[in-house]
Amino acid sequence: MNVVMDQRRVGRAAQAHLSEDLTRLEGLWIDAGLCGARYIPAEHIAMLGRVAVITDSPGARKRICQRALFRRAVSTDGRRLGAIVDAMVNEISFTVDALELSRGVWDDLMHGRGLVQHFRVDPDTGNIVVEDEITESKEGNTACEAE
């Protein structure tokens, strides 16, 4: 996805940075070509669109965080459910509306991925504890790749 400032492309979105509790977008790393990786805080992002991100700042040079969104999802009773692979970020408020759950390659192909809307992060293990039922993923949601 292109990142645009003053009607000019400044780079390509590389990775989203979410808060520790995975409830909001903190910022965005962009690949700015020869200028290297840059970090744009959420307060400088004007809009998250379907084809581009509009910003009022080119960002500051910063190394991309190595911590990916990939985390284990478990039920409240500790049963493994799969892995969190993506986040659906609201374009206006930059809050995370849902996390995308992969139950494995075969299940993803046969049934599609699931959306988790009610969750919490276990501070001890870093696992995502799913507190409610999983809904089916729908096409057309704005996803901000966090990996």
mmCIF file of C-alpha atoms in Angstrom:
data_model
loop_
_atom_site.group_PDB
_atom_site.id
_atom_site.type_symbol
_atom_site.label_atom_id
_atom_site.label_comp_id
_atom_site.label_asym_id
_atom_site.label_seq_id
_atom_site.Cartn_x
_atom_site.Cartn_y
_atom_site.Cartn_z
ATOM 1 C CA MET A 1 0.000 0.000 0.000
ATOM 2 C CA ASN A 2 1.412 3.399 -0.965
ATOM 3 C CA VAL A 3 2.042 6.132 1.610
ATOM 4 C CA VAL A 4 1.315 9.635 0.300
ATOM 5 C CA MET A 5 2.286 13.062 1.669
ATOM 6 C CA ASP A 6 1.475 16.335 -0.119
ATOM 7 C CA GLN A 7 0.191 14.443 -3.186
ATOM 8 C CA ARG A 8 3.531 12.637 -3.535
ATOM 9 C CA ARG A 9 4.405 9.022 -2.797
ATOM 10 C CA VAL A 10 6.935 8.815 0.040
ATOM 11 C CA GLY A 11 7.062 5.050 0.414
ATOM 12 C CA ARG A 12 5.189 1.812 0.849
ATOM 13 C CA ALA A 13 3.548 0.551 4.051
ATOM 14 C CA ALA A 14 5.709 -2.236 5.445
ATOM 15 C CA GLN A 15 4.401 -3.014 8.922
ATOM 16 C CA ALA A 16 1.802 -1.698 11.347
ATOM 17 C CA HIS A 17 2.703 -1.100 14.965
ATOM 18 C CA LEU A 18 -0.100 -2.003 17.375
ATOM 19 C CA SER A 19 -0.344 -1.222 21.089
ATOM 20 C CA GLU A 20 0.717 -3.929 23.563
ATOM 21 C CA ASP A 21 -2.928 -4.851 24.219
ATOM 22 C CA LEU A 22 -3.632 -4.970 20.445
ATOM 23 C CA THR A 23 -6.512 -2.490 20.650
ATOM 24 C CA ARG A 24 -5.199 0.442 18.581
ATOM 25 C CA LEU A 25 -2.748 1.414 15.855
ATOM 26 C CA GLU A 26 0.277 3.181 17.334
ATOM 27 C CA GLY A 27 2.089 3.890 14.085
ATOM 28 C CA LEU A 28 3.257 2.590 10.751
ATOM 29 C CA TRP A 29 6.655 1.613 9.362
ATOM 30 C CA ILE A 30 7.196 2.459 5.724
ATOM 31 C CA ASP A 31 9.786 1.326 3.234
ATOM 32 C CA ALA A 32 11.079 4.578 1.734
ATOM 33 C CA GLY A 33 13.505 2.997 -0.733
ATOM 34 C CA LEU A 34 16.977 4.519 -0.519
ATOM 35 C CA CYS A 35 15.845 6.616 2.460
ATOM 36 C CA GLY A 36 15.457 3.399 4.462
ATOM 37 C CA ALA A 37 12.733 2.380 6.880
ATOM 38 C CA ARG A 38 10.765 5.209 8.455
ATOM 39 C CA TYR A 39 8.277 5.270 11.317
ATOM 40 C CA ILE A 40 5.154 7.429 11.231
ATOM 41 C CA PRO A 41 3.241 7.760 14.556
ATOM 42 C CA ALA A 42 -0.562 7.428 14.364
ATOM 43 C CA GLU A 43 -1.086 11.139 15.117
ATOM 44 C CA HIS A 44 0.588 11.977 11.773
ATOM 45 C CA ILE A 45 -1.583 9.574 9.757
ATOM 46 C CA ALA A 46 -4.505 11.473 8.249
ATOM 47 C CA MET A 47 -6.274 8.524 6.625
ATOM 48 C CA LEU A 48 -5.997 4.779 6.132
ATOM 49 C CA GLY A 49 -7.570 4.027 2.770
ATOM 50 C CA ARG A 50 -8.044 0.896 0.727
ATOM 51 C CA VAL A 51 -5.268 1.806 -1.746
ATOM 52 C CA ALA A 52 -3.153 4.383 0.103
ATOM 53 C CA VAL A 53 -2.248 5.888 3.456
ATOM 54 C CA ILE A 54 -2.326 9.702 3.668
ATOM 55 C CA THR A 55 0.131 11.315 6.082
ATOM 56 C CA ASP A 56 1.298 14.798 6.995
ATOM 57 C CA SER A 57 4.822 13.680 7.919
ATOM 58 C CA PRO A 58 7.478 11.674 6.070
ATOM 59 C CA GLY A 59 8.341 9.953 9.355
ATOM 60 C CA ALA A 60 11.654 9.499 11.108
ATOM 61 C CA ARG A 61 14.320 6.912 10.325
ATOM 62 C CA LYS A 62 13.783 3.996 12.646
ATOM 63 C CA ARG A 63 14.547 0.310 12.483
ATOM 64 C CA ILE A 64 11.514 -1.897 11.946
ATOM 65 C CA CYS A 65 10.384 -3.683 15.091
ATOM 66 C CA GLN A 66 11.025 -7.399 14.822
ATOM 67 C CA ARG A 67 7.979 -8.405 16.894
ATOM 68 C CA ALA A 68 5.326 -9.649 14.504
ATOM 69 C CA LEU A 69 1.606 -9.918 15.160
ATOM 70 C CA PHE A 70 1.802 -13.709 14.859
ATOM 71 C CA ARG A 71 0.602 -14.950 18.245
ATOM 72 C CA ARG A 72 -1.088 -18.075 19.530
ATOM 73 C CA ALA A 73 -4.831 -17.827 20.155
ATOM 74 C CA VAL A 74 -6.346 -19.852 22.983
ATOM 75 C CA SER A 75 -9.841 -20.183 24.432
ATOM 76 C CA THR A 76 -10.634 -19.122 27.990
ATOM 77 C CA ASP A 77 -10.150 -22.744 29.103
ATOM 78 C CA GLY A 78 -6.648 -22.887 27.525
ATOM 79 C CA ARG A 79 -7.501 -24.855 24.349
ATOM 80 C CA ARG A 80 -5.408 -23.872 21.308
ATOM 81 C CA LEU A 81 -7.479 -22.249 18.566
ATOM 82 C CA GLY A 82 -4.838 -21.216 16.025
ATOM 83 C CA ALA A 83 -2.699 -18.177 15.281
ATOM 84 C CA ILE A 84 -3.519 -14.485 14.974
ATOM 85 C CA VAL A 85 -2.197 -13.407 11.567
ATOM 86 C CA ASP A 86 -3.752 -9.994 10.859
ATOM 87 C CA ALA A 87 -5.663 -7.084 12.378
ATOM 88 C CA MET A 88 -8.671 -5.203 11.024
ATOM 89 C CA VAL A 89 -8.009 -1.533 11.798
ATOM 90 C CA ASN A 90 -10.787 1.069 11.718
ATOM 91 C CA GLU A 91 -9.872 3.705 9.098
ATOM 92 C CA ILE A 92 -11.162 6.628 11.169
ATOM 93 C CA SER A 93 -10.441 5.863 14.831
ATOM 94 C CA PHE A 94 -7.379 3.607 14.265
ATOM 95 C CA THR A 95 -8.786 1.118 16.766
ATOM 96 C CA VAL A 96 -8.563 -2.603 16.108
ATOM 97 C CA ASP A 97 -12.055 -3.853 15.221
ATOM 98 C CA ALA A 98 -11.044 -7.516 15.044
ATOM 99 C CA LEU A 99 -8.101 -9.882 14.816
ATOM 100 C CA GLU A 100 -7.917 -12.456 12.026
ATOM 101 C CA LEU A 101 -7.495 -16.039 13.200
ATOM 102 C CA SER A 102 -5.923 -18.788 11.114
ATOM 103 C CA ARG A 103 -6.805 -22.303 12.229
ATOM 104 C CA GLY A 104 -4.292 -23.880 9.841
ATOM 105 C CA VAL A 105 -3.793 -24.061 6.089
ATOM 106 C CA TRP A 106 -6.412 -26.748 5.453
ATOM 107 C CA ASP A 107 -9.096 -25.086 7.615
ATOM 108 C CA ASP A 108 -8.341 -21.703 6.025
ATOM 109 C CA LEU A 109 -8.849 -23.191 2.549
ATOM 110 C CA MET A 110 -12.003 -25.093 3.444
ATOM 111 C CA HIS A 111 -13.763 -22.644 5.777
ATOM 112 C CA GLY A 112 -11.848 -19.366 5.596
ATOM 113 C CA ARG A 113 -10.243 -17.493 8.438
ATOM 114 C CA GLY A 114 -12.110 -16.328 11.509
ATOM 115 C CA LEU A 115 -12.487 -12.909 13.095
ATOM 116 C CA VAL A 116 -11.998 -12.439 16.816
ATOM 117 C CA GLN A 117 -13.631 -9.316 18.239
ATOM 118 C CA HIS A 118 -13.565 -9.927 21.996
ATOM 119 C CA PHE A 119 -10.118 -10.828 23.253
ATOM 120 C CA ARG A 120 -7.427 -9.977 25.754
ATOM 121 C CA VAL A 121 -3.668 -10.434 25.782
ATOM 122 C CA ASP A 122 -2.273 -12.700 28.497
ATOM 123 C CA PRO A 123 0.633 -10.657 29.923
ATOM 124 C CA ASP A 124 2.552 -13.754 31.069
ATOM 125 C CA THR A 125 2.567 -15.726 27.811
ATOM 126 C CA GLY A 126 1.640 -13.125 25.185
ATOM 127 C CA ASN A 127 -1.139 -15.416 23.960
ATOM 128 C CA ILE A 128 -4.437 -13.982 22.760
ATOM 129 C CA VAL A 129 -7.292 -15.237 24.935
ATOM 130 C CA VAL A 130 -10.479 -15.373 22.861
ATOM 131 C CA GLU A 131 -13.405 -14.457 25.105
ATOM 132 C CA ASP A 132 -16.276 -14.825 22.647
ATOM 133 C CA GLU A 133 -17.282 -16.788 19.572
ATOM 134 C CA ILE A 134 -15.314 -16.525 16.327
ATOM 135 C CA THR A 135 -17.125 -15.083 13.309
ATOM 136 C CA GLU A 136 -16.282 -15.835 9.689
ATOM 137 C CA SER A 137 -13.974 -13.429 7.900
ATOM 138 C CA LYS A 138 -15.716 -11.226 5.332
ATOM 139 C CA GLU A 139 -14.085 -9.775 2.251
ATOM 140 C CA GLY A 140 -13.890 -5.989 2.045
ATOM 141 C CA ASN A 141 -12.609 -5.282 5.571
ATOM 142 C CA THR A 142 -9.671 -2.932 5.740
ATOM 143 C CA ALA A 143 -6.742 -4.927 7.005
ATOM 144 C CA CYS A 144 -3.532 -3.373 8.096
ATOM 145 C CA GLU A 145 -0.867 -6.032 7.838
ATOM 146 C CA ALA A 146 1.086 -6.142 10.993
ATOM 147 C CA GLU A 147 3.740 -8.387 9.704
#
